C-alpha positions as a Markdown table, in Angstrom:
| # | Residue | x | y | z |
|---|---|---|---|---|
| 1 | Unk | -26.3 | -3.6 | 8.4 |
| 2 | Unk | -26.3 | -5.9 | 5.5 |
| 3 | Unk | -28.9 | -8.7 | 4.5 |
| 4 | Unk | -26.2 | -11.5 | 6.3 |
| 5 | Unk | -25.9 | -10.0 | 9.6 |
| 6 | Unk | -29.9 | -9.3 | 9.6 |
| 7 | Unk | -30.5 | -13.3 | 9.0 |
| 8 | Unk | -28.0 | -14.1 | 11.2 |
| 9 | Unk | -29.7 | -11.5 | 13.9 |
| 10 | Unk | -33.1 | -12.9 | 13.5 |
| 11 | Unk | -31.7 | -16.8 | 13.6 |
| 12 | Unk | -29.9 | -16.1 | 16.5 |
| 13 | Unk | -33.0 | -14.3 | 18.5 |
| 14 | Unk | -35.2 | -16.7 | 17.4 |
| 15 | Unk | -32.8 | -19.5 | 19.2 |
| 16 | Unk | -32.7 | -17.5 | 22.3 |
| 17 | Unk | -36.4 | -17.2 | 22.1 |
| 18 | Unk | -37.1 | -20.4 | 21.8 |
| 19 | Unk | -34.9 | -21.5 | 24.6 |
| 20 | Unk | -36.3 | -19.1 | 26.9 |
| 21 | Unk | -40.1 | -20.2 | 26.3 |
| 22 | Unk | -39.4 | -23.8 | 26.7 |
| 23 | Unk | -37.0 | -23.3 | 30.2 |
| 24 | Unk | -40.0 | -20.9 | 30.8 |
| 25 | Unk | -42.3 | -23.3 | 30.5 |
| 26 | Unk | -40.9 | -26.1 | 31.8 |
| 27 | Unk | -40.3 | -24.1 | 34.9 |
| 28 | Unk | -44.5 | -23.1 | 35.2 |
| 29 | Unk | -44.6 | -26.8 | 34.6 |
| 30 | Unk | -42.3 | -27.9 | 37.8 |
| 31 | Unk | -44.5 | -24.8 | 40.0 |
| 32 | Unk | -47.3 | -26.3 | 39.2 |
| 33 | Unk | -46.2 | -29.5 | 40.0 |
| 34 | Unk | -45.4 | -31.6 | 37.1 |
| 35 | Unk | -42.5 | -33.2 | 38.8 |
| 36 | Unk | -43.4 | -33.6 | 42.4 |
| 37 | Unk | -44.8 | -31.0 | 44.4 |
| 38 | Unk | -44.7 | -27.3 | 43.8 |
| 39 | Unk | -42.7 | -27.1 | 47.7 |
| 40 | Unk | -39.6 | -29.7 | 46.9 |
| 41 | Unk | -36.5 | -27.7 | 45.8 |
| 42 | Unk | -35.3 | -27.8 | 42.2 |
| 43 | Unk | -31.7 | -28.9 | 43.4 |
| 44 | Unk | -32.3 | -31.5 | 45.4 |
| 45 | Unk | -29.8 | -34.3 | 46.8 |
| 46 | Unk | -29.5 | -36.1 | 43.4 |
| 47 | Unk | -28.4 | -33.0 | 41.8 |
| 48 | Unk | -25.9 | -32.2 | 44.5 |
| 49 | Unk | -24.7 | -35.9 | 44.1 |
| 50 | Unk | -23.9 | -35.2 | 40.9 |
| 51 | Unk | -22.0 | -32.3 | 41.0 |
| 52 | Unk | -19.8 | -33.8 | 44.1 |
| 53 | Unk | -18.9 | -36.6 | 42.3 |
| 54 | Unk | -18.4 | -34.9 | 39.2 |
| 55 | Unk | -16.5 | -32.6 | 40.5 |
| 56 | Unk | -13.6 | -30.9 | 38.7 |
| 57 | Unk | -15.0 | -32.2 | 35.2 |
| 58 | Unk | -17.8 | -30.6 | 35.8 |
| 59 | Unk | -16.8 | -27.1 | 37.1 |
| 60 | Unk | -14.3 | -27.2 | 34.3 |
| 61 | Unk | -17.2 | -27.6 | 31.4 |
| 62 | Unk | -19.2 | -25.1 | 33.1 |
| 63 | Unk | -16.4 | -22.9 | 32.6 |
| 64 | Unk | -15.6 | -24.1 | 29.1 |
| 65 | Unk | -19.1 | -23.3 | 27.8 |
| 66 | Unk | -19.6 | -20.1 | 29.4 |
| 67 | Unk | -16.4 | -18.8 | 27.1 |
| 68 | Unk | -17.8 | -20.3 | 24.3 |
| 69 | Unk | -20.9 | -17.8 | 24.9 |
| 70 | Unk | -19.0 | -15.2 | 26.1 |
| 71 | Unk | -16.9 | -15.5 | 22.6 |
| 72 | Unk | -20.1 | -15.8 | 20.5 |
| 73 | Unk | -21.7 | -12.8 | 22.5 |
| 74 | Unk | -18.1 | -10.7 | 21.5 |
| 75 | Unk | -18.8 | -11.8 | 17.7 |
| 76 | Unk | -22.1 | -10.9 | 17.7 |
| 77 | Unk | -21.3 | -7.0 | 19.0 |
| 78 | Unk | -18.0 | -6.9 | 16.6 |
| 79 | Unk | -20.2 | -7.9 | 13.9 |
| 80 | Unk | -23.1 | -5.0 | 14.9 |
| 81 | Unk | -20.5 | -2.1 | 14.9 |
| 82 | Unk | -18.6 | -3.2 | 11.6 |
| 83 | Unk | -18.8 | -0.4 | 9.2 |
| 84 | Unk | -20.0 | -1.2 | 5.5 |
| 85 | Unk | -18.9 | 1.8 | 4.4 |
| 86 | Unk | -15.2 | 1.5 | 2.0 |
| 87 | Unk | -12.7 | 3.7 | 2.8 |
| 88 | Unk | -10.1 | 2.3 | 0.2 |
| 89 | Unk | -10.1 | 1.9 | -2.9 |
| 90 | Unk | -12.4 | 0.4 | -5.8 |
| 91 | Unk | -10.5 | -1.5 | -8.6 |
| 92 | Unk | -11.2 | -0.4 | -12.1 |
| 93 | Unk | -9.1 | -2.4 | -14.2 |
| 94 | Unk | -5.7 | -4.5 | -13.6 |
| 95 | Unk | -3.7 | -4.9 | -16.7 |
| 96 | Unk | 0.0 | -5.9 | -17.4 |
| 97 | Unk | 0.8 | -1.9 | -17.5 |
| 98 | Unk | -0.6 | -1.3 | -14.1 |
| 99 | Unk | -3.6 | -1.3 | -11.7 |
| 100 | Unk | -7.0 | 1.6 | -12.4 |
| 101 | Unk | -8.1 | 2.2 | -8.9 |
| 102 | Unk | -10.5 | 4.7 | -8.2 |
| 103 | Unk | -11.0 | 6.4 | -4.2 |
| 104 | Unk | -13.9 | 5.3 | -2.3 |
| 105 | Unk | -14.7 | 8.6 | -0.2 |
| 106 | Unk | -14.2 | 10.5 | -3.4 |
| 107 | Unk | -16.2 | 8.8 | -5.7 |
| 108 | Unk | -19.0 | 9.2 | -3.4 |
| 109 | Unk | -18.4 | 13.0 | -2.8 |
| 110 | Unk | -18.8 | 13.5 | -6.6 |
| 111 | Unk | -22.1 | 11.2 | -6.5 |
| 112 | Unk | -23.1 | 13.1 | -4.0 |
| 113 | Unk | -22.6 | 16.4 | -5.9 |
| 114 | Unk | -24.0 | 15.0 | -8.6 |
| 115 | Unk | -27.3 | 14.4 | -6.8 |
| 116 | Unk | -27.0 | 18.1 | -5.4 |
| 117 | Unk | -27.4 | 19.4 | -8.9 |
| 118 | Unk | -30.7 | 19.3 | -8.7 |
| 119 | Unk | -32.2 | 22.5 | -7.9 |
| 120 | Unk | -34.8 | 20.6 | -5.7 |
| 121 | Unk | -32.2 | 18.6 | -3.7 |
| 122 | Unk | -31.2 | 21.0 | -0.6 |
| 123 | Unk | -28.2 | 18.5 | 0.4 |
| 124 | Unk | -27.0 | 15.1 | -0.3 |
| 125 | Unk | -25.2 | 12.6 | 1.0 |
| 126 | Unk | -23.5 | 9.3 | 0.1 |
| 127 | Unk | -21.1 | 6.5 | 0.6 |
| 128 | Unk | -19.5 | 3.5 | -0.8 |
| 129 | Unk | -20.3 | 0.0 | 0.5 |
| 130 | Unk | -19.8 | -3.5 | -0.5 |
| 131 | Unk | -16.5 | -5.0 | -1.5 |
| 132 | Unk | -14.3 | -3.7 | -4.6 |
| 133 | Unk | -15.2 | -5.8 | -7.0 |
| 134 | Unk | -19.0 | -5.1 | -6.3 |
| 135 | Unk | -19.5 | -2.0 | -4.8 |
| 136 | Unk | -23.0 | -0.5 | -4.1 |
| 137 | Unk | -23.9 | 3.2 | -3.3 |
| 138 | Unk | -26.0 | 4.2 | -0.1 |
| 139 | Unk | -27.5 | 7.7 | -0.8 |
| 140 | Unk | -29.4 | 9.9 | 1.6 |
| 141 | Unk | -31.3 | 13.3 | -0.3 |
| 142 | Unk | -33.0 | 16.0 | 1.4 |
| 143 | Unk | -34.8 | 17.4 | -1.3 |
| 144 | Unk | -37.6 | 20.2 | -1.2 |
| 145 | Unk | -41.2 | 19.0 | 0.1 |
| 146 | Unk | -42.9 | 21.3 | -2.4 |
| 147 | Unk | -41.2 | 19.9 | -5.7 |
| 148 | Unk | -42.0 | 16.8 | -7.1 |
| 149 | Unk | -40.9 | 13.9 | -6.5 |
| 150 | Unk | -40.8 | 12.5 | -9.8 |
| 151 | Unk | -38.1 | 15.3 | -10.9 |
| 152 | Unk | -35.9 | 13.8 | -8.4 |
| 153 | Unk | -36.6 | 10.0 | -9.6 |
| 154 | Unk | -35.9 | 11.3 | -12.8 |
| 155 | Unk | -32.6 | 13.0 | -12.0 |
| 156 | Unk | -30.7 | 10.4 | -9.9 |
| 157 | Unk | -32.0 | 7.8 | -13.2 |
| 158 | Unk | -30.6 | 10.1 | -16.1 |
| 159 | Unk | -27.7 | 11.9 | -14.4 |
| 160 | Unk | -26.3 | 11.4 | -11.2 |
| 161 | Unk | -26.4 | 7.1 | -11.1 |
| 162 | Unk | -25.7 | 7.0 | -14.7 |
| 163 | Unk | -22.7 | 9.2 | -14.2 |
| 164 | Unk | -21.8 | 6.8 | -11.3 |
| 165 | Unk | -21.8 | 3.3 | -13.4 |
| 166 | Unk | -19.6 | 5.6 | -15.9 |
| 167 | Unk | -17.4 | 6.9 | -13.6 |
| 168 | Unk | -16.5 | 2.9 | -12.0 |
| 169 | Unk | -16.7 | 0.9 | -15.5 |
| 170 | Unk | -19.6 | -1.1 | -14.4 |
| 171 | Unk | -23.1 | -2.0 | -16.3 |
| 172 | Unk | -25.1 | -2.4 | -13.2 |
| 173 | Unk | -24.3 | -0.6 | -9.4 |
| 174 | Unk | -26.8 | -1.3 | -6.8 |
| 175 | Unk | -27.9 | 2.2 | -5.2 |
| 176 | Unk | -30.4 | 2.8 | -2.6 |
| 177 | Unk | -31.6 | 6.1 | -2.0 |
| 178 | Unk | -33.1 | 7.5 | 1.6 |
| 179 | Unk | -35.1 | 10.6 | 1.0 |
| 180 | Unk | -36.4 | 12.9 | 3.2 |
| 181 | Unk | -38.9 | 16.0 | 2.6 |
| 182 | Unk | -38.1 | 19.6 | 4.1 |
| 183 | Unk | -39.4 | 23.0 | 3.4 |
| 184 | Unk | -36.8 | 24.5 | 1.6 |
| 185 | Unk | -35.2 | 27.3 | 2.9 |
| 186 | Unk | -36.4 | 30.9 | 3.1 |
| 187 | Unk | -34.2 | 33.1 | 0.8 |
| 188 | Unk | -32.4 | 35.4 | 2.7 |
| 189 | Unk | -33.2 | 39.6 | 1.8 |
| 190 | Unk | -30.4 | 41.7 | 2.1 |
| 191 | Unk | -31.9 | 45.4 | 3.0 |
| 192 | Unk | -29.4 | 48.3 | 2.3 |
């Protein structure tokens, strides 16, 4: 999820949130009986009135706000399940001969092997996100609990990211990296 949807998550739920607590309390307020006693119905004959003379209008913006919401709501869940990750291509150069374009998938799957070089890495994963013009790498390491972790830091700064900027043309690539710590794996005795 990137930094814009997260803002726009917590702006929207702190709306909501607000809107609940002051319905919320403006409701304890009317059962306590702010606004008449606690026994009077909320939709009394003035608000009936109103409807009834109000009658198509009314019905009509009921329905026209509830599609607005029912729009936003749609937004909102398109905009959870899009996919940062780039599955075209990332531009390298444009000149008058032609267009340096380099494969999205790809170029992760080598940064990915890249990382795997490491003898304490047990796998590696990684993938391509941001636009063309300013792509970043997501990377996710298992490496081995008992090394340390320093080697590692030390390998994706000297090789594998290094290699990356290379490989796409580009001074500076943003990368984050998600490791996780496993025993590595017993080796395996073959008894003839």
């Amino acid at each position: 999820m990137s930094r814009k949807t997260s803002r726009g998550n917590r702006w929207g739920l702190a709306l909501v949130g607000l809107a609940l607590v002051v319905l919320g309390g403006l409701a304890l307020a009317r059962g306590l009986g702010a606004w008449g006693s606690a026994g009077t119905p909320i939709v009394d004959g003035g608000v009936r009135g109103f409807f009834t003379r109000n009658s198509p209008a009314i019905w009509w913006l009921v329905a026209l706000v509830s599609v607005a919401l029912a729009l936003l709501a749609l937004r909102w869940l398109f905009v959870q399940g899009r996919s940062e990750i780039s599955h075209g291509a990332v531009r390298l150069e444009r000149s008058p001969t032609g267009i340096t374009e380099v494969s999205a998938p790809g170029m992760a799957h080598a940064v990915a092997a890249d990382v795997e070089s490491s003898p304490i890495v047990l796998r590696a994963d990684a993938d391509l996100v941001g636009s063309p013009s300013r792509p970043e790498v997501r990377l996710r390491v298992i490496a081995d609990e008992s090394a340390p972790i320093g080697e590692l830091s030390r390998h994706l700064s000297t090789v594998a990211l290094p290699h990356m900027r290379d490989a796409l043309d580009r001074d500076h690539v943003p990368a984050v990296a998600r490791v996780s710590l496993e025993p590595s794996p017993a080796p395996h005795r073959v008894v003839r």
